[in-house]
Each structure stands twice: as structure tokens, then as C-alpha cells.
Coordinates of C-alpha atoms in Angstrom, one line a residue:
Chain A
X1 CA 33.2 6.6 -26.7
X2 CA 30.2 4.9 -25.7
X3 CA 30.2 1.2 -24.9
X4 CA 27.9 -1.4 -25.0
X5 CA 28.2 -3.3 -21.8
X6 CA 25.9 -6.2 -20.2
X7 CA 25.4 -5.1 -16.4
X8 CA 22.8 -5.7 -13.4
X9 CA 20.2 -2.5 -14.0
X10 CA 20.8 -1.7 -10.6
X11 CA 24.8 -1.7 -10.7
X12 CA 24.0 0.2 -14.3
X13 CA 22.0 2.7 -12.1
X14 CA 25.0 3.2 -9.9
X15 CA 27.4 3.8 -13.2
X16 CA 25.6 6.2 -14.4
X17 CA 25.2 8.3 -11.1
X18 CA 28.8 8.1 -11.0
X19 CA 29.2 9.3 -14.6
X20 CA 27.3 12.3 -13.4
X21 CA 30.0 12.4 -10.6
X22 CA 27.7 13.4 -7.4
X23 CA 29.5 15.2 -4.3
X24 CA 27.2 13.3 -1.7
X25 CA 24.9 10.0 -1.6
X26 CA 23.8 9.0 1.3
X27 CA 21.0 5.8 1.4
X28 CA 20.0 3.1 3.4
X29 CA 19.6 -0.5 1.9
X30 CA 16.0 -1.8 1.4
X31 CA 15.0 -4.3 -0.9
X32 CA 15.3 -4.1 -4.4
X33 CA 17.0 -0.9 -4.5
X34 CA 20.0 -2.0 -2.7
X35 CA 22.6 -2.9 -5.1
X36 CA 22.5 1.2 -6.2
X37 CA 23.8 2.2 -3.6
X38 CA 26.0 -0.5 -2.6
X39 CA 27.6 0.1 -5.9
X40 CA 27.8 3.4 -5.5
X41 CA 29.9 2.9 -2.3
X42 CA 32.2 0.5 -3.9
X43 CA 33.1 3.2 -6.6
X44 CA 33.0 6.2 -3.6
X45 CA 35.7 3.7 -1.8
X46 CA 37.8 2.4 -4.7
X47 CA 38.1 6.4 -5.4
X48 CA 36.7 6.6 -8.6
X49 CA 34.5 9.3 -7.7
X50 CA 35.5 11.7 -4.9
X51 CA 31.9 12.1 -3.2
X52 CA 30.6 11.4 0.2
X53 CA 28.9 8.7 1.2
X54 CA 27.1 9.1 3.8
X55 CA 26.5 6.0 6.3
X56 CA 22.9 6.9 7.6
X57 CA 20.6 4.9 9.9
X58 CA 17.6 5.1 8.3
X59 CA 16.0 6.5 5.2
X60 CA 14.3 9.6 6.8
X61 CA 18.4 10.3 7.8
X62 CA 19.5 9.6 4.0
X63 CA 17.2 12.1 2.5
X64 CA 17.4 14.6 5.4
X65 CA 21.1 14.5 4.7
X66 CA 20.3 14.7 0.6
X67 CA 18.6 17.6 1.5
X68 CA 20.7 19.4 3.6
X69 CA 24.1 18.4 1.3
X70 CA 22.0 20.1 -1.5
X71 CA 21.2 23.0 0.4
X72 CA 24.8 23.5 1.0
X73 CA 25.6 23.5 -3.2
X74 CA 25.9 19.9 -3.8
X75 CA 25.1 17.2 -6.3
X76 CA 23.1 14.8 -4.2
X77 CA 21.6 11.2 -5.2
X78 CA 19.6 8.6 -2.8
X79 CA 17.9 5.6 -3.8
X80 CA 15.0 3.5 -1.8
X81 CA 12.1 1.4 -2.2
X82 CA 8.7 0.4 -0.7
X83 CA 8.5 1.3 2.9
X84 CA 12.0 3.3 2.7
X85 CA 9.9 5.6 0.4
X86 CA 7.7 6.1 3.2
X87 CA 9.9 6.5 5.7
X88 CA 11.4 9.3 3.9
X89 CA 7.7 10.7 3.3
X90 CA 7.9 13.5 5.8
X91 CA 10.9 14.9 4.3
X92 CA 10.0 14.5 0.5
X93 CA 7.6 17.7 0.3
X94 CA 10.1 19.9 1.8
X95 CA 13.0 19.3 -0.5
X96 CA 10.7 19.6 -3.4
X97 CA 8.9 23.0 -1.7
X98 CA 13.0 24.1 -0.9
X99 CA 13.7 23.9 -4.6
X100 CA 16.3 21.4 -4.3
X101 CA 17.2 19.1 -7.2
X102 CA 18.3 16.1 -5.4
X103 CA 17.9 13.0 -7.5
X104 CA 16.6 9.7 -6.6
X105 CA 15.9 6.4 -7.7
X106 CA 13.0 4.1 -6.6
X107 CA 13.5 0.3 -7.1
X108 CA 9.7 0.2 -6.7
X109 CA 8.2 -2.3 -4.8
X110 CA 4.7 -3.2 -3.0
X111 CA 4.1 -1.9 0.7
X112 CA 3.7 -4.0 3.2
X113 CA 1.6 -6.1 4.7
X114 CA 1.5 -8.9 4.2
X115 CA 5.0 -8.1 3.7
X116 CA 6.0 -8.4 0.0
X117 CA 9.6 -7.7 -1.6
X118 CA 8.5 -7.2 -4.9
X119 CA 7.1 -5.3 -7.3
X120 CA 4.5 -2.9 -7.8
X121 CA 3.9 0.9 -7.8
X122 CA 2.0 2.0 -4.4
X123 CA 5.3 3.2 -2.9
X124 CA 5.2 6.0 -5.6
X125 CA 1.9 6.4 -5.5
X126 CA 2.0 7.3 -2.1
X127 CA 4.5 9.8 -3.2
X128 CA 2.6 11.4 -6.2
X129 CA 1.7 14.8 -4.4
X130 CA 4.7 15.5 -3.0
X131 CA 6.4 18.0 -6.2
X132 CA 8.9 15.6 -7.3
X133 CA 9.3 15.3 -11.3
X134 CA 9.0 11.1 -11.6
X135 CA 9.8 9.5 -14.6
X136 CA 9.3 5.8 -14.9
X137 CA 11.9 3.6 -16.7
X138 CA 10.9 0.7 -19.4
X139 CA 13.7 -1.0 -19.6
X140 CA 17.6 -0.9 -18.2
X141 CA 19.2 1.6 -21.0
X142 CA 16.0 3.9 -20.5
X143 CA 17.3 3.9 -16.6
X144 CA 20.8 4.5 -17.5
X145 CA 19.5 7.6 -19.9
X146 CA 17.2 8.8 -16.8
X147 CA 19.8 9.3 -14.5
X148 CA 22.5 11.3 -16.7
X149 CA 19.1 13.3 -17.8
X150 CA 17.7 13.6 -14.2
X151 CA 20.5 15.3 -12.8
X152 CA 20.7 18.3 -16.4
X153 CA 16.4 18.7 -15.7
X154 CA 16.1 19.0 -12.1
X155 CA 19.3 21.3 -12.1
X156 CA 18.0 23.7 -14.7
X157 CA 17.7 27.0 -13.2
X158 CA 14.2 27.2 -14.7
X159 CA 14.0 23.7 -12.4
X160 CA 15.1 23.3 -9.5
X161 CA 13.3 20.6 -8.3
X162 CA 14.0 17.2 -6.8
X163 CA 13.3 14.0 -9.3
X164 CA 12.9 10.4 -8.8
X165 CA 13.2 7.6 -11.3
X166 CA 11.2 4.9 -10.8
X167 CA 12.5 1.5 -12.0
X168 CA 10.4 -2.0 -11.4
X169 CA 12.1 -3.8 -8.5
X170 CA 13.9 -7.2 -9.8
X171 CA 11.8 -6.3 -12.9
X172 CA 14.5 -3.9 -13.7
X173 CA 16.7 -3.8 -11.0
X174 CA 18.2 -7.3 -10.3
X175 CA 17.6 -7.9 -14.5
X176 CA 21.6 -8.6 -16.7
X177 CA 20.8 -6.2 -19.9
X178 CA 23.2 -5.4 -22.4
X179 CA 23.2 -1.1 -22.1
X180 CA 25.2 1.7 -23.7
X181 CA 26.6 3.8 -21.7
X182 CA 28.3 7.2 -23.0
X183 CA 31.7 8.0 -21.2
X184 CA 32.9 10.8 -19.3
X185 CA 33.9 13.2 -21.9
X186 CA 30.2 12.7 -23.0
X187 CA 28.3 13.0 -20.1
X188 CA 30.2 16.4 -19.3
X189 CA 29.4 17.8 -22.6
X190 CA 25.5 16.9 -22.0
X191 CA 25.2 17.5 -18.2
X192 CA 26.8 21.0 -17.1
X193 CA 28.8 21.8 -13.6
X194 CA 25.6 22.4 -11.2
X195 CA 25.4 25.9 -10.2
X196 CA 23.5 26.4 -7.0
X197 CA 20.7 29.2 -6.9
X198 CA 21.5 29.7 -3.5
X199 CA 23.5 28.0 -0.2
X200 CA 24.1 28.2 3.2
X201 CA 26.7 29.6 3.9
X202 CA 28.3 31.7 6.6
X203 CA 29.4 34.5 4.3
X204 CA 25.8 34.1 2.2
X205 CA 23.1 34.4 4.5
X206 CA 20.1 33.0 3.8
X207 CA 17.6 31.1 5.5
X208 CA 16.0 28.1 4.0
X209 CA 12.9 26.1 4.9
X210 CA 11.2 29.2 6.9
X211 CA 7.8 29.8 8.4
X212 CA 4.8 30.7 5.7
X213 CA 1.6 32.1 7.3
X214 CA -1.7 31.6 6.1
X215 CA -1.1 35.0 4.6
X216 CA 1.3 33.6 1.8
X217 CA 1.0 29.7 2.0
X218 CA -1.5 30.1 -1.5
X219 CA 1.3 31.6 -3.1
X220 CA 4.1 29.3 -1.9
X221 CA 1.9 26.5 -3.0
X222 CA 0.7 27.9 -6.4
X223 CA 4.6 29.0 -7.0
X224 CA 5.5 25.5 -6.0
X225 CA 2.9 23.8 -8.2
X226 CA 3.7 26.3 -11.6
X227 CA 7.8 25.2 -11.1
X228 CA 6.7 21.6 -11.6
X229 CA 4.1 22.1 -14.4
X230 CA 6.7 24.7 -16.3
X231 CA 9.6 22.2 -15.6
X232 CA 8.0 19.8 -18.6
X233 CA 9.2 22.9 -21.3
X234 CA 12.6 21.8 -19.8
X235 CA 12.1 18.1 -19.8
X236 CA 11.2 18.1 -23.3
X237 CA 14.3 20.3 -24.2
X238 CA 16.7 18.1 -22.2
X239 CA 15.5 14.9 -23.8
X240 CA 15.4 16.3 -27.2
X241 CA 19.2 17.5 -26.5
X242 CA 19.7 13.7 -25.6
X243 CA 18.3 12.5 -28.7
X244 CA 20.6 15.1 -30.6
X245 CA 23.5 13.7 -28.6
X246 CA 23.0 9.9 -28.0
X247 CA 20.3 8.8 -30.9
X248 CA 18.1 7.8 -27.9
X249 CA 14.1 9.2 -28.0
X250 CA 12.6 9.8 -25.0
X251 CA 8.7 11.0 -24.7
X252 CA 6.2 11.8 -22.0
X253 CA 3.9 9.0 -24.0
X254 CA 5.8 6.7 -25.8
X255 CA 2.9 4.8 -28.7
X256 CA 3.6 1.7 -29.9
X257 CA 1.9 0.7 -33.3
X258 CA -1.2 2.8 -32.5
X259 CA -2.2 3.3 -36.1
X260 CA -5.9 3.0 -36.2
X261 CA -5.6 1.5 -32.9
X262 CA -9.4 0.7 -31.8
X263 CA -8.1 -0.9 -28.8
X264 CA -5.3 1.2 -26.7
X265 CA -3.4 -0.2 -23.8
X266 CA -1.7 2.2 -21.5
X267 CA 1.0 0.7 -19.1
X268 CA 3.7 2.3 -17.0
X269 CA 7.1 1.4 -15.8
X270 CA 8.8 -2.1 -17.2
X271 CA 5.0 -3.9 -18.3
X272 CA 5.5 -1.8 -21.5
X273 CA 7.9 -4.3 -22.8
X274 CA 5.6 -7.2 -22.1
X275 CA 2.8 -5.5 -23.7
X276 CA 4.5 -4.8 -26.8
X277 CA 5.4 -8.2 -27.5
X278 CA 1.4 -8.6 -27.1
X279 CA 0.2 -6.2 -29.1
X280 CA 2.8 -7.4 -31.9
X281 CA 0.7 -10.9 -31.4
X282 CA -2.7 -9.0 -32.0
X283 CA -1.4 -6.8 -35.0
X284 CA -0.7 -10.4 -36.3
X285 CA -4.3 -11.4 -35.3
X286 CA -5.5 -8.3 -37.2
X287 CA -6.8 -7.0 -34.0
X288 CA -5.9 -3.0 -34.3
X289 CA -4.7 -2.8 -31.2
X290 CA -1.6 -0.3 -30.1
X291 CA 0.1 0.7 -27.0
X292 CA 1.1 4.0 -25.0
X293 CA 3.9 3.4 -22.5
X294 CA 3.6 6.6 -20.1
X295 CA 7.2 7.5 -19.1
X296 CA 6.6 11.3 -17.3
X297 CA 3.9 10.8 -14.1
X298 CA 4.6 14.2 -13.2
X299 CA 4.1 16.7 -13.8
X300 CA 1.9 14.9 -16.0
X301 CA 1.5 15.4 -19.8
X302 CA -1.8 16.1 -20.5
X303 CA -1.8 17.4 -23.7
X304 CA 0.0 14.6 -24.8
X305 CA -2.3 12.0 -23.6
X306 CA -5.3 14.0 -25.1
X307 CA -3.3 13.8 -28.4
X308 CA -2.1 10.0 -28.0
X309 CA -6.0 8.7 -27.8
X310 CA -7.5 10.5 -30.5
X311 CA -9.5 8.0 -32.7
X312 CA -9.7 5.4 -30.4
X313 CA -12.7 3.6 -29.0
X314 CA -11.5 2.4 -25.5
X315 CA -8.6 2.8 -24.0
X316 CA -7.0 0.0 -20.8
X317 CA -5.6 1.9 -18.8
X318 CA -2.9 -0.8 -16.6
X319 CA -2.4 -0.1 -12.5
X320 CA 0.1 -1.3 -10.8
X321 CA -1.3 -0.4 -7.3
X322 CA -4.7 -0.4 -5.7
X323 CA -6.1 3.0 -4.7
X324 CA -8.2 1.4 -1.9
X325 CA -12.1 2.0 -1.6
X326 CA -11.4 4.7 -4.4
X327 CA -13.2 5.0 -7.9
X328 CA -9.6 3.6 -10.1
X329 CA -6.0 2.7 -9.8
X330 CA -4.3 6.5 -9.5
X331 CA -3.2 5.9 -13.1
X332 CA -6.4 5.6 -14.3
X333 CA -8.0 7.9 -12.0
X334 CA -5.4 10.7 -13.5
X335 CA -6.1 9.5 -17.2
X336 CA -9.5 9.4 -16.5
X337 CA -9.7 13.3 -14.9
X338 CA -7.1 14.3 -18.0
X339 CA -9.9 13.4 -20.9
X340 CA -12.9 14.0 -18.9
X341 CA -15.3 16.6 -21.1
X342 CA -12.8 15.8 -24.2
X343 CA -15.0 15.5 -27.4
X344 CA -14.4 11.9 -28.5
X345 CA -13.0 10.4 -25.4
X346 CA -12.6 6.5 -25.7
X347 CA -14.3 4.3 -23.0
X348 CA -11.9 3.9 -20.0
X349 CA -11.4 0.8 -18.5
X350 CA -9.4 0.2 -15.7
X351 CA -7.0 -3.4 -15.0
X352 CA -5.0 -3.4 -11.8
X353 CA -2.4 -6.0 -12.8
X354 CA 1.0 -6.9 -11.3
X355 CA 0.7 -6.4 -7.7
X356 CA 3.4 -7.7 -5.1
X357 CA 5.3 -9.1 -8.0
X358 CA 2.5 -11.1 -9.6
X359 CA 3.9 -12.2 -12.8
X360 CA 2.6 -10.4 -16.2
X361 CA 2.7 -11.7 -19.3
X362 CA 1.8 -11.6 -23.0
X363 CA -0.9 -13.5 -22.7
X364 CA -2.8 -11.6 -19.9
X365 CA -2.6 -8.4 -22.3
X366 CA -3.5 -10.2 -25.0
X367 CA -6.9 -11.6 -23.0
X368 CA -7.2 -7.5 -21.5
X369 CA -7.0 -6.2 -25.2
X370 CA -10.0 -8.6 -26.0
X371 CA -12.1 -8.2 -22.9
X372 CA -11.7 -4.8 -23.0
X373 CA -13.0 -4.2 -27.1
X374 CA -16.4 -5.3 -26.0
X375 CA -16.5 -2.2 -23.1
X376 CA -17.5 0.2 -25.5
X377 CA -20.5 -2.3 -26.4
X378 CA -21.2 -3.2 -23.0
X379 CA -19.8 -1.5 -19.3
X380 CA -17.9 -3.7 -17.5
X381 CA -20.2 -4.0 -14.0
X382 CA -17.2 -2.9 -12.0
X383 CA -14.8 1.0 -12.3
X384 CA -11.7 -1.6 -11.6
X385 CA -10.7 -5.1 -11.8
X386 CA -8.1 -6.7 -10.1
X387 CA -6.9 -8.9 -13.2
X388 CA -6.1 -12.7 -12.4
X389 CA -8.0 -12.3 -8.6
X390 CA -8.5 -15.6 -7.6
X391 CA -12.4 -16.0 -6.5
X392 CA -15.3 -14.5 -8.2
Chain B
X1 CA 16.5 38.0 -4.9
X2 CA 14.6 40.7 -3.4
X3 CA 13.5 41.2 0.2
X4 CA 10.7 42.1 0.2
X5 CA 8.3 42.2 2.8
X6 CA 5.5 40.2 1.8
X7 CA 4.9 38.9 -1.6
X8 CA 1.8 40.3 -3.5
X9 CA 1.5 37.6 -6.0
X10 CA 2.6 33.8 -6.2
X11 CA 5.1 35.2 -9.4
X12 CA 7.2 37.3 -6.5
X13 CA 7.8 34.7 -4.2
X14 CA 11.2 33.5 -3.5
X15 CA 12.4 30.6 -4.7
X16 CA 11.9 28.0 -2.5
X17 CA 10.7 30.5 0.3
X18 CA 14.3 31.7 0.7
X19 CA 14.8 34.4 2.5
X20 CA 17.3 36.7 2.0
X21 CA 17.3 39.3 5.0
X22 CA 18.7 37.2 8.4
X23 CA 17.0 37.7 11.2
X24 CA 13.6 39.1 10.2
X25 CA 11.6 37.4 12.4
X26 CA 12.2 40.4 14.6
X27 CA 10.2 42.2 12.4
X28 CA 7.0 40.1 13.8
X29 CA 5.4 41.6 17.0
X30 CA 4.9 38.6 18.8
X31 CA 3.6 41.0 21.7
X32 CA 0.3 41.2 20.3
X33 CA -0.4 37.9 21.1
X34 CA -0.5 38.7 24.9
X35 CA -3.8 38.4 27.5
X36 CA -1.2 38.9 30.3
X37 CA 2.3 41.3 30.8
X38 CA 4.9 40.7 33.6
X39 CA 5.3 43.4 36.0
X40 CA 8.6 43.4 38.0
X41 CA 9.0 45.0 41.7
X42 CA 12.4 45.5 42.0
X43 CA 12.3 45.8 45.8
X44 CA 11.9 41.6 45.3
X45 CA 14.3 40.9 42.6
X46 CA 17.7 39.6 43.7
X47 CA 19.0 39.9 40.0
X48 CA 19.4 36.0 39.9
X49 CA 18.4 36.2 35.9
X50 CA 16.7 33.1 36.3
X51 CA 14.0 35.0 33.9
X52 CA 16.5 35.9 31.6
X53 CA 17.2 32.2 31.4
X54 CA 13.4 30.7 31.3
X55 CA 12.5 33.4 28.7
X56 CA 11.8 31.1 25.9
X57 CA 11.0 34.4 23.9
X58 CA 14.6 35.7 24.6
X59 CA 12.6 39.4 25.3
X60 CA 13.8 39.8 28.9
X61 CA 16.8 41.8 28.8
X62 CA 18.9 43.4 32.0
X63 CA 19.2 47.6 32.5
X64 CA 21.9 49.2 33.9
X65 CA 21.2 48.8 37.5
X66 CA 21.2 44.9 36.8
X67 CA 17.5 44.8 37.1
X68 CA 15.4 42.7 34.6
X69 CA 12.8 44.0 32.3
X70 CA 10.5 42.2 29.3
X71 CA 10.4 43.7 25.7
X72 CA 6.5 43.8 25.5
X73 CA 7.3 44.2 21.8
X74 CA 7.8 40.4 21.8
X75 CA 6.1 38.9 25.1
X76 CA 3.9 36.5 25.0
X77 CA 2.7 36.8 28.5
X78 CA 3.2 33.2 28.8
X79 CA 4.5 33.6 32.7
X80 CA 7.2 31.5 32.6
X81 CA 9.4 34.1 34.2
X82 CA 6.8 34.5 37.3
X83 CA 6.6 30.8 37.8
X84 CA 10.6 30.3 38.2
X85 CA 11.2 33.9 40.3
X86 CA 11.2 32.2 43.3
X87 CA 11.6 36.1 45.5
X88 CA 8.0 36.2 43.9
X89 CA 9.4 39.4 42.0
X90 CA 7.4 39.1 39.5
X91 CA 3.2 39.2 39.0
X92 CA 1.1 38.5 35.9
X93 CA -0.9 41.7 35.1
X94 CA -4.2 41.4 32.7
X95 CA -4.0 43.5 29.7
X96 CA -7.3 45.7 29.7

């Protein structure tokens, strides 16, 4: 039966991997993600799932070993943050191009320097190219739902690919939420055994992770890039199958009162929430203003965004990371490429907000909603604004 | 899972680049590579195998008398094997 239990997002992370009983984890401990995977060694040690945990010295090692542990047939997880994202970097394009579906989460946090703990989105964004399906997490129960569904998406034999789950570092991670979580018997009747395509093994030869000449690196490459934009049929399917099951929607582009929105804001990851509660202040303003939380990054749903911002006038796109001397935040810049030539495209301004844990609140939306009504009147001077920079 | 040789279209290649047939990197001729062969005179060599050992193309290969030969098949011509025979059994010939 599913219970309705108050938990640290990060432990509630770690619960939920365990509920999808993995054979191997194996993570090193960086800021904010820690307490994932320190979790998931408490319940590895107290024997409550029989997995490996694998001790590794640094995070290249944890998803090297992810990588090889799938290769070999098993259910892998990892979890990092910030510069254990990019240490990992050189390994990240080869699990996704070796069609292994090793899930991870990202407590996402700002890269150094100066160095900064907390939260924003360039460690992902570093990341974006790389194959992975990433998902980004509102709140803790969305997290807890992300994980259980990670695992049945990137395991689909029409998958196969690695996913990452990015939650807001201390945002979400180190945050007490009251979450329901679905028990064994549930999870097993949504999330199937996983069923290798193919392992090493000594009596099943095949060689993984091989040489490709010019001669067919197009093809690996388009092949590659077609699994991740076809896996979104199968995202789609799993999360309606969740909804059948748990009562819980999940969407590519979640809108929040957009009806005859002239104003839209689009936010990712845990600012959703704040926003909300802001445009909730505007609607009672009379200020027709809504919101679009963007949930799937990649592959990303473009059809779905062209739908979402029909009808309105300008749309704010929110960064949480700087794309340095480039022309927007890489949110924007991939809204902005999405509706380019649509007929009726709203006026796009771009607000990098939130960076290295600067706090957001209501009240900065609610002064973004209003700045940005006038952009359709007048262009701002600037493609991007660093919101709240202090000097002029 | 098919082996074939080379895919003709991004739809027939393997998932994840697999490949199914061990060892087919033999197919390759390396030997085409070449600008220079190794040519033995057995009156030198002293069948030490110290070739053999530098080879890092594993293509040099012992006959029945115990004498070395390379399998131009897969030589580089990179000369390793003339720079370690220290008898001086071995010269580097320029392919015409």
C-alpha cells in the first residue's frame, strides 16, 4: 500500500532507488547529492537490498564502473553534482552511444569558481549533448516518481538509453517533504525485471564500445540521435501507465493557469513551485499571466512547447545558468530555436535567475511577469539579463 | 543482431555499435598502411624472438625452422622489429 511519509528528498531519492532494487551503485560523495548515496549504502549494508556498492575513488571511477556493471546485465544507479558531473564528462557520451540505461541523479549545483555549493543548472548544461534522457524534478514526490519511472523508460527495449534526473541541490535535495511512496508489490507491478539486449559474457561474445571509422560514424551518430528523439513515444507511454497506476500526471510541459495567458513564464527544475505561487498573486491582480514548468530537457518536446505558447504575446523564459558570451541562457537559446519561423511566436525574453544558490522568490517573478508585458511594446536593450545583478 | 559487414544505412546499425562477430578486426588490412616492409636475412638471425616480442602489430610469427617472418597482411612497417634485432637481422625495405 502506498504510504505517505515525511523524508529528506535526498534520502527519498535513495528509497526509491531501492524500491527499484538495483544490482550495482557505485558514487562518490559531492555536495548536495551526497545523502543519495550515503543512503543507499546504509540500505546496501543493513541488507535490505542485495546490490553492490561499489567504493570508488572518484566520479570518472563511479560511472566507469556504472557502465561497465550495465554492460555485464545489471541495474545500475549513480548520483553526482557540479564538478562530479564533469568529472564524469568523458565517460557520459559513451554509455549513452553504448546504449546502456544506467540511471542517475544530479543534485544540481553551480560549477566552480568561485567555488559555490549550491544551486544552479550549468552542471547539466554542460551535459546537454551528451544522449542522456534528463528530466528535471519540481518538487520531492515528482523525484520519488522520476526514479521508479527512470529505471521502466531507459530500460525499454525501444530505449536503451542512460537517464539522469536532475533535482535542485538543497532546493530539493536537503528539503523534509511529506511524499508517497508506493511499496514493493507496486513498484514490481509497474517496473519489469530488466532484460539486457546484450552482455559480456564469456559464453556470449560480443564486443562493446568498438572502433567507428569515418565510414560509419554518420550513422552511429544519426542512430544514436533517432534512439533519444523516438525514446519520448516511450516516455509518454510510461508516464501515462504511472498516472493509470498511481493518480500522479507527469508531462513534458507541465502549464499552470495559462488560460488566456498574455504573459507566460517558463521555469525548470524546483523555481516552478515559486512561480506558481506568483502567478496565483497576478491572477489575483487580474494580470493574465500563466506558467509552463518544463519537466523533459531531452530529448526535448518540441511539439509540445509549440502547442503550450499558442496565443500568447511574450513568453519569459527562466535560466538557471549562464551560457557565457553566447546569444541566451541554453534554455532559452533551445526555446528560442524550437519556435523560430512559427506563425504567431510570442516575444522571447530571456531572465537568468538563481545562480549559485541566489535565493528566488515570489516577488522576483512577480516584478519579471511585469517587466516582461511591456517587451512586446518595447525590446529589452539586452538578449539576456542577469535578474537581481547588482551594478548597472 | 546481424553481422554484417558494414552498415548501409543508419536503420542497420547495431545497437550501441555492438558487434557480434569476435575478432574481426582481422578482417582490416592494416598492411596497406605501409611506406616500408621488413626484410629478414636469416644468415643474421639468432632466433632470439625479440621481434616477435616488440611486434606491437602481433604479425610476426615463427616458421618451422624457428626463423621469424612478418605478415605483410598486417605490417605497418613501423620498424620496431629492426630497431631491437640487435644481429642487425633485419633491414627496412621501401615499398616501390
Amino acid at each position: 500500500m502506498t504510504r505517505r511519509t515525511g523524508m529528506e528528498i535526498a534520502f527519498a531519492a535513495a528509497e526509491a532507488v531501492a524500491l527499484c532494487k538495483p544490482d550495482v551503485v557505485a558514487a562518490y560523495p559531492i555536495t548536495p547529492n551526497t545523502h543519495i548515496p550515503e543512503h543507499l549504502s546504509d540500505i546496501v549494508a543493513d541488507g535490505r537490498i542485495d546490490a553492490d556498492f561499489i567504493c570508488v575513488e572518484s566520479e570518472h571511477s563511479a560511472l566507469s564502473a556504472c557502465c561497465g556493471a550495465s554492460a555485464a546485465g545489471a541495474r545500475t544507479f549513480t548520483a553526482t553534482s557540479s564538478q562530479g558531473l564533469l568529472f564524469m564528462a568523458e565517460v557520459m557520451p559513451i554509455v549513452s552511444a553504448m546504449r546502456l540505461p544506467v540511471v542517475m541523479a544530479i543534485g544540481n549545483r553551480a560549477l566552480s569558481a568561485p567555488i559555490n555549493i549550491w544551486n544552479d543548472h550549468s552542471d547539466i548544461m554542460s551535459q546537454r549533448d551528451t544522449g542522456w534522457i534528463s528530466v528535471f524534478a519540481s518538487n520531492g514526490q515528482e523525484v520519488v516518481d522520476m526514479v521508479i519511472q527512470g529505471f521502466k523508460i531507459a530500460e525499454h527495449r525501444d530505449v536503451l538509453l542512460p537517464l539522469n534526473i536532475n533535482l535542485d541541490g538543497f532546493q530539493l535535495t536537503h528539503v523534509v517533504e511529506p511524499m508517497l511512496f508506493p511499496d514493493q508489490e507496486e513498484v514490481e507491478r509497474f517496473l519489469p525485471e530488466y532484460k539486457p539486449y546484450a552482455t559480456v559474457h564469456p559464453d556470449r561474445v560480443v564486443s562493446m564500445g568498438t572502433l567507428g571509422m569515418p565510414e560509419i560514424f554518420n550513422e552511429a551518430m544519426k542512430a544514436k540521435d533517432m534512439g533519444l528523439i523516438n525514446s519520448k513515444k516511450v516516455i509518454l507511454e510510461v508516464w501515462r501507465e504511472w498516472e493509470e497506476q498511481f493518480g500522479r500526471k507527469h508531462e513534458p510541459i507541465e502549464a499552470y493557469r495559462t488560460e488566456g495567458a498574455n504573459v507566460l513564464l517558463l521555469t525548470v527544475g524546483s523555481m516552478g513551485e515559486t512561480a506558481e505561487v506568483a502567478i496565483d498573486e497576478l491572477r489575483d491582480r487580474k494580470m493574465p499571466a500563466g506558467l509552463l514548468k518544463l519537466k523533459l530537457w531531452r530529448p526535448f518536446p518540441l511539439e509540445e512547447l509549440r502547442k503550450a505558447v499558442k496565443g500568447a504575446k511574450v513568453l519569459a523564459v527562466m535560466d538557471r545558468a549562464v551560457s557565457c558570451g553566447g546569444s541566451a541562457g541554453p534554455v532559452c537559446a533551445e526555446v528560442k530555436s524550437a519556435l523560430y519561423g512559427e506563425p504567431g511566436c510570442p516575444v522571447i525574453v530571456n531572465y537568468i535567475i538563481g545562480l549559485g544558490g541566489r535565493d528566488v522568490t515570489a516577488e522576483d517573478f512577480i516584478q519579471i511577469v511585469e517587466k516582461a508585458a511591456k517587451a512586446d511594446k518595447e525590446k529589452p536593450k539586452e538578449a539576456y539579463e542577469i535578474y537581481g545583478v547588482r551594478g548597472s | 543482431m546481424t553481422n554484417k559487414k558494414r552498415p548501409e544505412t543508419w536503420q542497420e546499425v547495431n545497437l550501441g555499435c555492438m558487434v557480434f562477430s569476435p575478432g574481426n578486426a582481422s578482417e582490416y588490412h592494416t598492411g596497406s598502411w605501409r611506406d616500408r616492409r621488413p626484410v629478414y636475412d636469416n644468415s643474421k638471425c639468432i632466433k632470439c624472438g625479440i621481434c616477435y616480442i616488440f611486434c606491437p602489430e602481433g604479425c610476426i610469427s615463427q616458421d618451422a625452422d624457428g626463423y621469424f617472418v612478418a605478415d605483410l597482411d598486417y605490417c605497418k612497417g613501423c620498424g620496431i622489429c629492426a630497431h631491437e634485432c640487435w644481429p642487425g637481422a633485419i633491414t627496412m625495405l621501401q615499398e616501390g
